[in-house]
Amino acid sequence: MTKKGDMLYAWTTNADLAKKAECGGAVTGLLAYALETKMVDAVLAVKRGVDLYDAVPTVITDPKDISKTAGSLHCGSLLLSKLVNSYVPGLSGKKIGIVVKGCDMMGILELAKRNVINLNNILMIGVNCGGSVNPTSARRMIKDKFGVDPDTVHKEEIDKGQFIIEYEVGQKGISMDELEDAGYGRRSNCRRCKLKIPRQADLACGNWGVIGEKAGKATFVEVCSEKGANLLDKAVSAKKIAVEPANPKGVEIRAKVENAMLKLGDKWRRKDFTALSPNLWKTIDKETSRCIKCYSCIDNCPVCFPFADRFKKSSLMVQQGFLPVEPMFHMRRFAHISDTCINCGQCEELCPAEIPLALFSHAIRTESDAAYNPKLGKAAYIN
Ligand code: FAD
Ligand code: SF4
Ligand code: SF4
Ligand code: SF4
């Protein structure tokens, strides 16, 4: 019997799924099993659209279709929590399986806190996440730094600190450090993110720590809840998933990589937040003066969107139909998310005025965490 805290190597027993999957295909195999046995009525995951820069969220109800979602799209910087909410009317009262990165998981938890969704109906299969690359910037990076036409790339992966592409005449890899020093690579919120293993999901799945003959052929699974343990046990009994205990050396390596990623996150926080010092509010004031009041930041923020209409209609916040925007509009939004911003990056990524909104809200959140929770230690980067 599997229990919370167990660490396993797991892989699908379905040869077709194994071919399409990123590593062992445990994620897709488990979702297929959950659908077949009606543990869930639908799955919300991501499939490749026209090319590898096009990550398309998709709802699957027929287990035969689940293979379309296998594989990782590192240029898929979307957030699934908003979509759960959008799909809820159609799936009201139904059980949904969702594949979540750390930010997707946090977005779902924020919605649950606000009673927008019921966690009893949600099965969260977490995937570890070193970071995602904005699709437009990925195309630019491949052209400028790799010297390759982005349309000729058919596969990408992030492995051992390198962004690797496979294209029509071969393979090329460049270290993430080099790419990021040149202003490419992972989104800036991802560099600061410290939610690398989503342990508040039911299972946390990844490739870190899979070594020996199973390297590349198994998924490392950390069991994070009884719900996750139950799914895994049943799928193993039905012979849909095979498992073995994780190699202890692999467990050690995974912990070391996670630790190194957390330190890297701290390094980026120091760099990004200190650059805002000492004039955070002046910088915010100046940058947000470009705002065109499109409300995209509010509509796509997992913390704000349940209140979006109230926010937009409040005469305290905005004078309808006028530009430039009143500084209080942004100040109030930042105050609203100051203790809840999950650093998902959506506000910044979708802002047509290219205002570094996630940087501001993440800096404010980090400072307020440090102020209210001394155990977190001094995180005061901003003077
Ligand atoms: P599969 O059976 O192939 O299933 C993969 C699942 O991921 C599918 O359900 C698919 O819909 C979903 N998916 C694909 N792209 C996205 C996306 N952009 N957002 C949300 N869901 C998506 N593992 C590590 O150990 N270390 C890492 O640094 C790491 N970084 C990652 C970064 C990203 C952006 C992603 C998406 C995954 C990352 N992973 C990382 C997880 C790893 O790539 C595999 O997803 C995991 O090992 C499960 O393997 P599998 O063969 O069981 O998955
Ligand atoms: Fe991954 Fe964190 Fe970036 Fe989300 S914010 S894509 S969990 S690194
Ligand atoms: Fe995500 Fe921005 Fe909202 Fe923070 S403020 S949760 S980064 S959308
Ligand atoms: Fe203003 Fe950008 Fe928000 Fe649109 S997304 S309302 S332009 S800050």
JSON list of N, CA and C and ligand atoms in Angstrom, two decimals, residues 76-79 101-104 127-132 186-187 189-191 193-196 342-345, ligand 2:
[
{"chain": "A", "resi": 76, "resn": "GLY", "atom": "N", "xyz": [4.89, 26.64, -22.64]},
{"chain": "A", "resi": 76, "resn": "GLY", "atom": "CA", "xyz": [3.48, 26.80, -22.27]},
{"chain": "A", "resi": 76, "resn": "GLY", "atom": "C", "xyz": [3.41, 27.54, -20.95]},
{"chain": "A", "resi": 77, "resn": "SER", "atom": "N", "xyz": [3.27, 28.87, -21.02]},
{"chain": "A", "resi": 77, "resn": "SER", "atom": "CA", "xyz": [3.31, 29.67, -19.79]},
{"chain": "A", "resi": 77, "resn": "SER", "atom": "C", "xyz": [1.90, 30.01, -19.30]},
{"chain": "A", "resi": 78, "resn": "LEU", "atom": "N", "xyz": [0.94, 29.20, -19.72]},
{"chain": "A", "resi": 78, "resn": "LEU", "atom": "CA", "xyz": [-0.45, 29.48, -19.33]},
{"chain": "A", "resi": 78, "resn": "LEU", "atom": "C", "xyz": [-0.72, 29.07, -17.88]},
{"chain": "A", "resi": 79, "resn": "LEU", "atom": "N", "xyz": [-1.81, 29.58, -17.33]},
{"chain": "A", "resi": 79, "resn": "LEU", "atom": "CA", "xyz": [-2.23, 29.24, -15.97]},
{"chain": "A", "resi": 79, "resn": "LEU", "atom": "C", "xyz": [-3.59, 28.57, -16.04]},
{"chain": "A", "resi": 101, "resn": "LYS", "atom": "N", "xyz": [1.28, 22.75, -12.62]},
{"chain": "A", "resi": 101, "resn": "LYS", "atom": "CA", "xyz": [2.58, 23.23, -12.21]},
{"chain": "A", "resi": 101, "resn": "LYS", "atom": "C", "xyz": [2.36, 23.90, -10.83]},
{"chain": "A", "resi": 102, "resn": "GLY", "atom": "N", "xyz": [3.44, 24.31, -10.19]},
{"chain": "A", "resi": 102, "resn": "GLY", "atom": "CA", "xyz": [3.29, 24.94, -8.87]},
{"chain": "A", "resi": 102, "resn": "GLY", "atom": "C", "xyz": [2.33, 26.12, -8.88]},
{"chain": "A", "resi": 103, "resn": "CYS", "atom": "N", "xyz": [2.43, 26.96, -9.92]},
{"chain": "A", "resi": 103, "resn": "CYS", "atom": "CA", "xyz": [1.57, 28.16, -9.96]},
{"chain": "A", "resi": 103, "resn": "CYS", "atom": "C", "xyz": [0.11, 27.77, -10.23]},
{"chain": "A", "resi": 104, "resn": "ASP", "atom": "N", "xyz": [-0.11, 26.76, -11.08]},
{"chain": "A", "resi": 104, "resn": "ASP", "atom": "CA", "xyz": [-1.49, 26.31, -11.33]},
{"chain": "A", "resi": 104, "resn": "ASP", "atom": "C", "xyz": [-2.11, 25.83, -10.01]},
{"chain": "A", "resi": 127, "resn": "VAL", "atom": "N", "xyz": [3.14, 18.57, -11.58]},
{"chain": "A", "resi": 127, "resn": "VAL", "atom": "CA", "xyz": [4.43, 18.34, -12.27]},
{"chain": "A", "resi": 127, "resn": "VAL", "atom": "C", "xyz": [5.45, 19.33, -11.71]},
{"chain": "A", "resi": 128, "resn": "ASN", "atom": "N", "xyz": [6.64, 18.80, -11.39]},
{"chain": "A", "resi": 128, "resn": "ASN", "atom": "CA", "xyz": [7.73, 19.69, -10.94]},
{"chain": "A", "resi": 128, "resn": "ASN", "atom": "C", "xyz": [7.93, 20.74, -12.01]},
{"chain": "A", "resi": 129, "resn": "CYS", "atom": "N", "xyz": [8.45, 21.88, -11.62]},
{"chain": "A", "resi": 129, "resn": "CYS", "atom": "CA", "xyz": [8.62, 22.90, -12.65]},
{"chain": "A", "resi": 129, "resn": "CYS", "atom": "C", "xyz": [9.84, 23.78, -12.39]},
{"chain": "A", "resi": 130, "resn": "GLY", "atom": "N", "xyz": [10.80, 23.67, -13.29]},
{"chain": "A", "resi": 130, "resn": "GLY", "atom": "CA", "xyz": [11.99, 24.53, -13.21]},
{"chain": "A", "resi": 130, "resn": "GLY", "atom": "C", "xyz": [11.71, 25.90, -13.81]},
{"chain": "A", "resi": 131, "resn": "GLY", "atom": "N", "xyz": [10.63, 26.01, -14.59]},
{"chain": "A", "resi": 131, "resn": "GLY", "atom": "CA", "xyz": [10.28, 27.29, -15.18]},
{"chain": "A", "resi": 131, "resn": "GLY", "atom": "C", "xyz": [9.77, 27.12, -16.60]},
{"chain": "A", "resi": 132, "resn": "SER", "atom": "N", "xyz": [9.02, 28.12, -17.07]},
{"chain": "A", "resi": 132, "resn": "SER", "atom": "CA", "xyz": [8.54, 28.08, -18.45]},
{"chain": "A", "resi": 132, "resn": "SER", "atom": "C", "xyz": [9.04, 29.32, -19.19]},
{"chain": "A", "resi": 186, "resn": "ARG", "atom": "N", "xyz": [13.92, 31.59, -19.04]},
{"chain": "A", "resi": 186, "resn": "ARG", "atom": "CA", "xyz": [12.64, 31.49, -18.33]},
{"chain": "A", "resi": 186, "resn": "ARG", "atom": "C", "xyz": [12.04, 32.87, -18.06]},
{"chain": "A", "resi": 187, "resn": "ARG", "atom": "N", "xyz": [10.73, 32.91, -17.90]},
{"chain": "A", "resi": 187, "resn": "ARG", "atom": "CA", "xyz": [10.07, 34.17, -17.56]},
{"chain": "A", "resi": 187, "resn": "ARG", "atom": "C", "xyz": [10.65, 34.69, -16.24]},
{"chain": "A", "resi": 189, "resn": "ASN", "atom": "N", "xyz": [9.27, 35.86, -13.58]},
{"chain": "A", "resi": 189, "resn": "ASN", "atom": "CA", "xyz": [8.63, 35.34, -12.35]},
{"chain": "A", "resi": 189, "resn": "ASN", "atom": "C", "xyz": [9.07, 33.90, -12.08]},
{"chain": "A", "resi": 190, "resn": "CYS", "atom": "N", "xyz": [9.32, 33.13, -13.15]},
{"chain": "A", "resi": 190, "resn": "CYS", "atom": "CA", "xyz": [9.76, 31.73, -12.97]},
{"chain": "A", "resi": 190, "resn": "CYS", "atom": "C", "xyz": [11.16, 31.68, -12.35]},
{"chain": "A", "resi": 191, "resn": "ARG", "atom": "N", "xyz": [11.99, 32.65, -12.71]},
{"chain": "A", "resi": 191, "resn": "ARG", "atom": "CA", "xyz": [13.34, 32.66, -12.13]},
{"chain": "A", "resi": 191, "resn": "ARG", "atom": "C", "xyz": [13.26, 32.86, -10.62]},
{"chain": "A", "resi": 193, "resn": "CYS", "atom": "N", "xyz": [10.66, 31.99, -8.79]},
{"chain": "A", "resi": 193, "resn": "CYS", "atom": "CA", "xyz": [9.71, 31.02, -8.21]},
{"chain": "A", "resi": 193, "resn": "CYS", "atom": "C", "xyz": [10.43, 29.98, -7.36]},
{"chain": "A", "resi": 194, "resn": "LYS", "atom": "N", "xyz": [9.86, 29.67, -6.19]},
{"chain": "A", "resi": 194, "resn": "LYS", "atom": "CA", "xyz": [10.47, 28.64, -5.34]},
{"chain": "A", "resi": 194, "resn": "LYS", "atom": "C", "xyz": [9.49, 27.49, -5.10]},
{"chain": "A", "resi": 195, "resn": "LEU", "atom": "N", "xyz": [8.52, 27.36, -6.02]},
{"chain": "A", "resi": 195, "resn": "LEU", "atom": "CA", "xyz": [7.57, 26.25, -5.91]},
{"chain": "A", "resi": 195, "resn": "LEU", "atom": "C", "xyz": [7.93, 25.19, -6.94]},
{"chain": "A", "resi": 196, "resn": "LYS", "atom": "N", "xyz": [9.04, 24.57, -6.75]},
{"chain": "A", "resi": 196, "resn": "LYS", "atom": "CA", "xyz": [9.57, 23.68, -7.79]},
{"chain": "A", "resi": 196, "resn": "LYS", "atom": "C", "xyz": [8.94, 22.30, -7.75]},
{"chain": "A", "resi": 342, "resn": "ILE", "atom": "N", "xyz": [0.54, 34.97, -6.06]},
{"chain": "A", "resi": 342, "resn": "ILE", "atom": "CA", "xyz": [1.22, 33.67, -6.13]},
{"chain": "A", "resi": 342, "resn": "ILE", "atom": "C", "xyz": [2.39, 33.70, -7.12]},
{"chain": "A", "resi": 343, "resn": "ASN", "atom": "N", "xyz": [2.71, 34.87, -7.64]},
{"chain": "A", "resi": 343, "resn": "ASN", "atom": "CA", "xyz": [3.84, 35.02, -8.56]},
{"chain": "A", "resi": 343, "resn": "ASN", "atom": "C", "xyz": [3.68, 34.15, -9.81]},
{"chain": "A", "resi": 344, "resn": "CYS", "atom": "N", "xyz": [2.44, 34.08, -10.33]},
{"chain": "A", "resi": 344, "resn": "CYS", "atom": "CA", "xyz": [2.23, 33.24, -11.51]},
{"chain": "A", "resi": 344, "resn": "CYS", "atom": "C", "xyz": [2.67, 33.95, -12.79]},
{"chain": "A", "resi": 345, "resn": "GLY", "atom": "N", "xyz": [2.80, 35.28, -12.73]},
{"chain": "A", "resi": 345, "resn": "GLY", "atom": "CA", "xyz": [3.32, 36.03, -13.88]},
{"chain": "A", "resi": 345, "resn": "GLY", "atom": "C", "xyz": [2.29, 36.42, -14.92]},
{"chain": "B", "resi": 2, "resn": "SF4", "atom": "FE1", "xyz": [6.86, 26.89, -13.02]},
{"chain": "B", "resi": 2, "resn": "SF4", "atom": "FE2", "xyz": [6.91, 28.55, -10.92]},
{"chain": "B", "resi": 2, "resn": "SF4", "atom": "FE3", "xyz": [7.07, 29.47, -13.42]},
{"chain": "B", "resi": 2, "resn": "SF4", "atom": "FE4", "xyz": [4.79, 28.44, -12.55]},
{"chain": "B", "resi": 2, "resn": "SF4", "atom": "S1", "xyz": [5.80, 30.30, -11.81]},
{"chain": "B", "resi": 2, "resn": "SF4", "atom": "S2", "xyz": [5.70, 28.06, -14.56]},
{"chain": "B", "resi": 2, "resn": "SF4", "atom": "S3", "xyz": [5.57, 26.81, -11.21]},
{"chain": "B", "resi": 2, "resn": "SF4", "atom": "S4", "xyz": [8.57, 28.17, -12.35]}
]
